Tab-separated table of C-alpha atoms in Angstrom:
chain	number	residue	atom	x	y	z
U	4	VAL	CA	0.084	0.060	-0.115
U	5	ASN	CA	1.296	3.117	-1.023
U	6	THR	CA	-0.910	6.070	-0.014
U	7	LEU	CA	-4.306	5.191	2.010
U	8	THR	CA	-7.046	8.276	1.924
U	9	LEU	CA	-10.128	8.538	4.375
U	10	THR	CA	-12.592	11.268	3.343
U	11	ALA	CA	-15.489	12.372	5.655
U	12	ASN	CA	-17.588	15.089	3.582
U	13	GLU	CA	-20.771	16.643	5.028
U	14	ASN	CA	-24.000	14.348	4.650
U	15	GLU	CA	-21.835	11.342	2.893
U	16	GLU	CA	-20.339	8.355	4.651
U	17	LEU	CA	-16.721	7.855	5.826
U	18	LYS	CA	-14.343	6.704	2.491
U	19	MET	CA	-11.283	4.909	2.308
U	20	SER	CA	-9.287	4.883	-1.505
U	21	MET	CA	-5.662	3.157	-1.926
U	22	ASN	CA	-3.828	3.219	-3.834
U	23	MET	CA	-0.970	-0.255	-4.513
U	24	LEU	CA	2.275	-0.793	-6.156
U	25	CYS	CA	2.283	-4.371	-7.540
U	26	ARG	CA	5.483	-6.038	-7.534
U	27	ASN	CA	4.329	-8.612	-10.440
U	28	VAL	CA	1.338	-9.379	-12.667
U	29	HIS	CA	0.503	-13.106	-12.612
U	30	ALA	CA	-0.895	-14.392	-15.892
U	31	LEU	CA	-3.235	-17.145	-14.827
U	32	GLU	CA	-2.239	-20.493	-17.146
U	33	GLN	CA	-5.328	-22.771	-18.631
U	34	THR	CA	-5.396	-25.150	-15.750
U	35	GLU	CA	-5.969	-22.357	-13.683
U	36	SER	CA	-8.427	-21.052	-12.029
U	37	TYR	CA	-9.912	-18.362	-9.895
U	38	GLU	CA	-12.471	-18.514	-7.088
U	39	ALA	CA	-14.057	-15.304	-6.718
U	40	ARG	CA	-15.207	-14.462	-2.444
U	41	ARG	CA	-14.035	-18.548	-2.493
U	42	ASP	CA	-16.513	-19.876	-4.010
U	43	VAL	CA	-18.822	-18.641	-1.508
U	44	GLU	CA	-21.807	-17.328	-3.637
U	45	ALA	CA	-24.289	-16.150	-1.070
U	46	GLU	CA	-23.445	-12.866	1.274
U	47	THR	CA	-25.126	-14.565	4.161
U	48	SER	CA	-22.967	-17.509	4.156
U	49	PHE	CA	-19.603	-15.349	4.559
U	50	ILE	CA	-17.973	-15.885	8.146
U	51	ASN	CA	-18.744	-12.077	9.372
U	52	TYR	CA	-22.274	-11.692	8.336
U	53	SER	CA	-24.766	-10.002	10.515
U	54	SER	CA	-28.147	-10.292	9.859
U	55	VAL	CA	-28.374	-7.046	11.803
U	56	ASP	CA	-29.178	-4.205	9.580
U	57	SER	CA	-27.141	-1.655	11.327
U	58	PHE	CA	-24.360	-3.651	11.471
U	59	ARG	CA	-23.795	-3.113	7.892
U	60	GLU	CA	-24.160	0.187	7.957
U	61	PRO	CA	-20.916	2.527	7.030
U	62	PHE	CA	-20.035	4.848	9.665
U	63	PHE	CA	-21.592	8.862	8.683
U	64	PHE	CA	-19.980	12.329	9.102
U	65	SER	CA	-22.285	13.450	11.523
U	66	ASP	CA	-21.134	10.183	13.466
U	67	GLY	CA	-17.220	11.475	14.063
U	68	ALA	CA	-15.349	13.541	16.599
U	69	ILE	CA	-12.313	15.453	15.638
U	70	SER	CA	-10.123	17.096	18.575
U	71	MET	CA	-7.057	18.802	18.419
U	72	PHE	CA	-5.654	22.077	20.022
U	73	GLY	CA	-7.013	20.973	23.518
U	74	GLN	CA	-10.293	21.184	22.408
U	75	SER	CA	-13.547	19.959	20.367
U	76	PHE	CA	-13.699	21.379	16.670
U	77	LEU	CA	-17.914	21.307	15.596
U	78	LYS	CA	-17.387	23.716	12.904
U	79	ILE	CA	-16.258	21.104	10.271
U	80	THR	CA	-17.731	20.082	7.196
U	81	ASN	CA	-15.337	18.059	5.810
U	82	PHE	CA	-12.084	16.527	6.199
U	83	THR	CA	-9.234	13.895	4.152
U	84	LEU	CA	-6.194	12.516	5.851
U	85	THR	CA	-4.037	10.777	3.389
U	86	MET	CA	-1.576	8.717	4.620
U	87	ASN	CA	1.383	8.080	2.321
U	88	ASN	CA	4.573	5.447	2.380
U	89	THR	CA	6.482	7.189	0.016
U	90	LEU	CA	7.579	4.584	-1.779
U	91	THR	CA	9.529	4.468	-5.012
U	92	ASP	CA	9.578	1.942	-7.934
U	93	LYS	CA	12.494	1.040	-8.794
U	94	ARG	CA	14.437	-1.843	-11.440
U	95	PHE	CA	17.931	-3.480	-10.640
U	96	VAL	CA	20.911	-5.072	-13.030
U	97	GLY	CA	20.508	-8.825	-12.909
U	98	MET	CA	16.798	-9.357	-11.489
U	99	GLY	CA	16.247	-11.712	-14.033
U	100	SER	CA	12.690	-10.872	-14.994
U	101	ARG	CA	11.376	-7.610	-16.369
U	102	LYS	CA	8.026	-8.542	-14.890
U	103	VAL	CA	9.803	-8.355	-10.945
U	104	LYS	CA	10.153	-4.804	-9.656
U	105	ASP	CA	10.642	-3.573	-5.788
U	106	ALA	CA	9.344	-0.665	-3.753
U	107	ILE	CA	12.263	1.253	-2.035
U	108	PRO	CA	10.052	2.806	1.130
U	109	ALA	CA	11.059	6.644	2.572
U	110	GLN	CA	9.503	8.634	5.500
U	111	ARG	CA	5.951	7.948	5.761
U	112	THR	CA	3.418	11.613	5.969
U	113	TYR	CA	0.679	12.412	7.390
U	114	GLU	CA	-1.380	14.961	5.558
U	115	MET	CA	-4.496	16.597	6.939
U	116	THR	CA	-6.884	18.762	5.296
U	117	PHE	CA	-10.008	20.235	7.420
U	118	THR	CA	-12.433	22.884	5.758
U	119	VAL	CA	-14.107	24.725	9.058
U	120	LEU	CA	-16.476	27.306	9.662
U	121	VAL	CA	-14.322	30.060	11.621
U	122	THR	CA	-15.308	30.711	14.979
U	123	ASP	CA	-12.001	32.698	16.818
U	124	THR	CA	-8.578	32.896	16.133
U	125	GLN	CA	-7.407	29.249	16.923
U	126	ILE	CA	-6.447	28.646	13.109
U	127	TRP	CA	-4.868	31.793	12.121
U	128	ASP	CA	-2.843	31.471	15.430
U	129	GLU	CA	-1.458	28.131	14.868
U	130	LEU	CA	-0.780	29.009	11.079
U	131	ARG	CA	1.394	32.478	12.593
U	132	SER	CA	3.065	29.877	15.414
U	133	SER	CA	6.457	28.314	14.421
U	134	THR	CA	6.484	25.411	16.884
U	135	GLU	CA	4.369	22.836	16.571
U	136	GLN	CA	1.786	20.845	19.151
U	137	GLY	CA	3.570	18.298	21.027
U	138	GLY	CA	3.802	16.761	24.666
U	139	SER	CA	2.673	13.729	26.239
U	140	SER	CA	-1.141	15.115	27.183
U	141	ASP	CA	-4.385	14.234	25.635
U	142	SER	CA	-4.571	17.836	24.812
U	143	GLU	CA	-1.829	17.797	22.278
U	144	GLU	CA	-2.998	15.237	20.297
U	145	ILE	CA	-5.459	15.011	16.890
U	146	GLN	CA	-7.970	12.434	18.016
U	147	LEU	CA	-9.920	11.084	15.079
U	148	LEU	CA	-13.092	9.055	16.582
U	149	PHE	CA	-16.032	7.723	14.232
U	150	ARG	CA	-18.584	5.760	16.075
U	151	LYS	CA	-21.566	4.193	15.499
U	152	ASP	CA	-24.999	3.570	17.732
U	153	THR	CA	-24.246	-0.359	17.698
U	154	GLY	CA	-20.879	0.231	19.912
U	155	GLU	CA	-18.378	0.316	17.078
U	156	GLU	CA	-15.665	2.503	16.306
U	157	ILE	CA	-12.437	3.712	14.618
U	158	LYS	CA	-10.431	5.879	16.724
U	159	LEU	CA	-7.153	7.460	14.958
U	160	LEU	CA	-4.781	9.753	17.409
U	161	LEU	CA	-1.910	11.875	15.514
U	162	ARG	CA	1.351	13.742	17.529
U	163	ASP	CA	3.269	16.108	17.293
U	164	TYR	CA	1.762	18.282	14.244
U	165	TYR	CA	1.354	21.873	13.270
U	166	VAL	CA	-0.166	24.047	10.551
U	167	THR	CA	1.384	24.058	6.964
U	168	GLY	CA	-1.030	25.991	5.071
U	169	SER	CA	-4.187	27.998	5.634
U	170	THR	CA	-6.685	29.887	2.805
U	171	ILE	CA	-8.475	32.090	4.904
U	172	PRO	CA	-10.833	33.690	2.274
U	173	ILE	CA	-12.393	37.793	2.987
U	174	PRO	CA	-16.080	37.295	1.256
U	175	GLU	CA	-18.747	39.546	0.647
U	176	ASP	CA	-21.017	39.617	3.501
U	177	LYS	CA	-23.168	36.807	2.727
U	178	GLY	CA	-22.760	33.886	4.868
U	179	PRO	CA	-20.413	32.591	6.951
U	180	ILE	CA	-16.090	32.459	6.431
U	181	GLU	CA	-15.137	29.338	5.661
U	182	VAL	CA	-11.134	28.187	6.299
U	183	GLU	CA	-9.223	25.691	4.549
U	184	MET	CA	-6.408	24.623	6.617
U	185	THR	CA	-3.697	21.649	5.904
U	186	ILE	CA	-1.801	20.033	8.742
U	187	MET	CA	1.006	17.504	9.216
U	188	ALA	CA	1.592	15.661	11.858
U	189	ARG	CA	4.920	13.188	12.647
U	190	ASN	CA	4.047	10.310	14.126
U	191	MET	CA	0.555	8.255	14.641
U	192	GLU	CA	0.433	6.606	18.095
U	193	ALA	CA	-2.616	4.803	17.984
U	194	ALA	CA	-5.291	3.247	15.275
U	195	THR	CA	-7.288	1.274	16.548
U	196	ALA	CA	-10.830	-0.316	15.119
U	197	SER	CA	-13.949	-2.020	17.199
U	198	THR	CA	-15.910	-3.748	15.291
U	199	THR	CA	-18.873	-6.899	14.994
U	200	TRP	CA	-16.664	-7.919	12.059
U	201	VAL	CA	-13.981	-10.019	11.078
U	202	THR	CA	-10.994	-8.512	10.815
U	203	GLN	CA	-8.583	-9.678	8.261
U	204	GLY	CA	-4.882	-8.911	7.174
């Protein structure tokens, strides 16, 4: 997996997209067969199938809570979290096959973009600050939490972060001011998922 992106837009489901690099593409021989879904035709026969409808519902934007700068932000209209392994495709002399390639990893990065309604000067102050938010207390980390009524939840904790950019428009007096900001984090302290589904991997 090279990049993984979580997106939560206003009035939509929580979505995830991935970009993957493959080492090799296998061509099936005439005598080989590929059985989709392990040859299980009915979804009700899956090992992680549940007859409870709420378990099959996705996480929604309205189920989320985002905390940063020591407080909960209630005026966020959308956010995107991109985790990038910064993989580089490489081929070397003597590999023996043109079909095979290697991926060289680099520094993993965490980038978050938010669109928020301006309620105070917090974002402006953090943009002008030259220091990052870091420390051992819960108030010095970014918490992304999505929860369902079934008790399932996804929780991400990121630490040592700072605002790298912000678009602050000066619109006509026709509505609230929305600010787009970008935050970079050095560390992901925890990524947990509590679910009724079977976690495979």
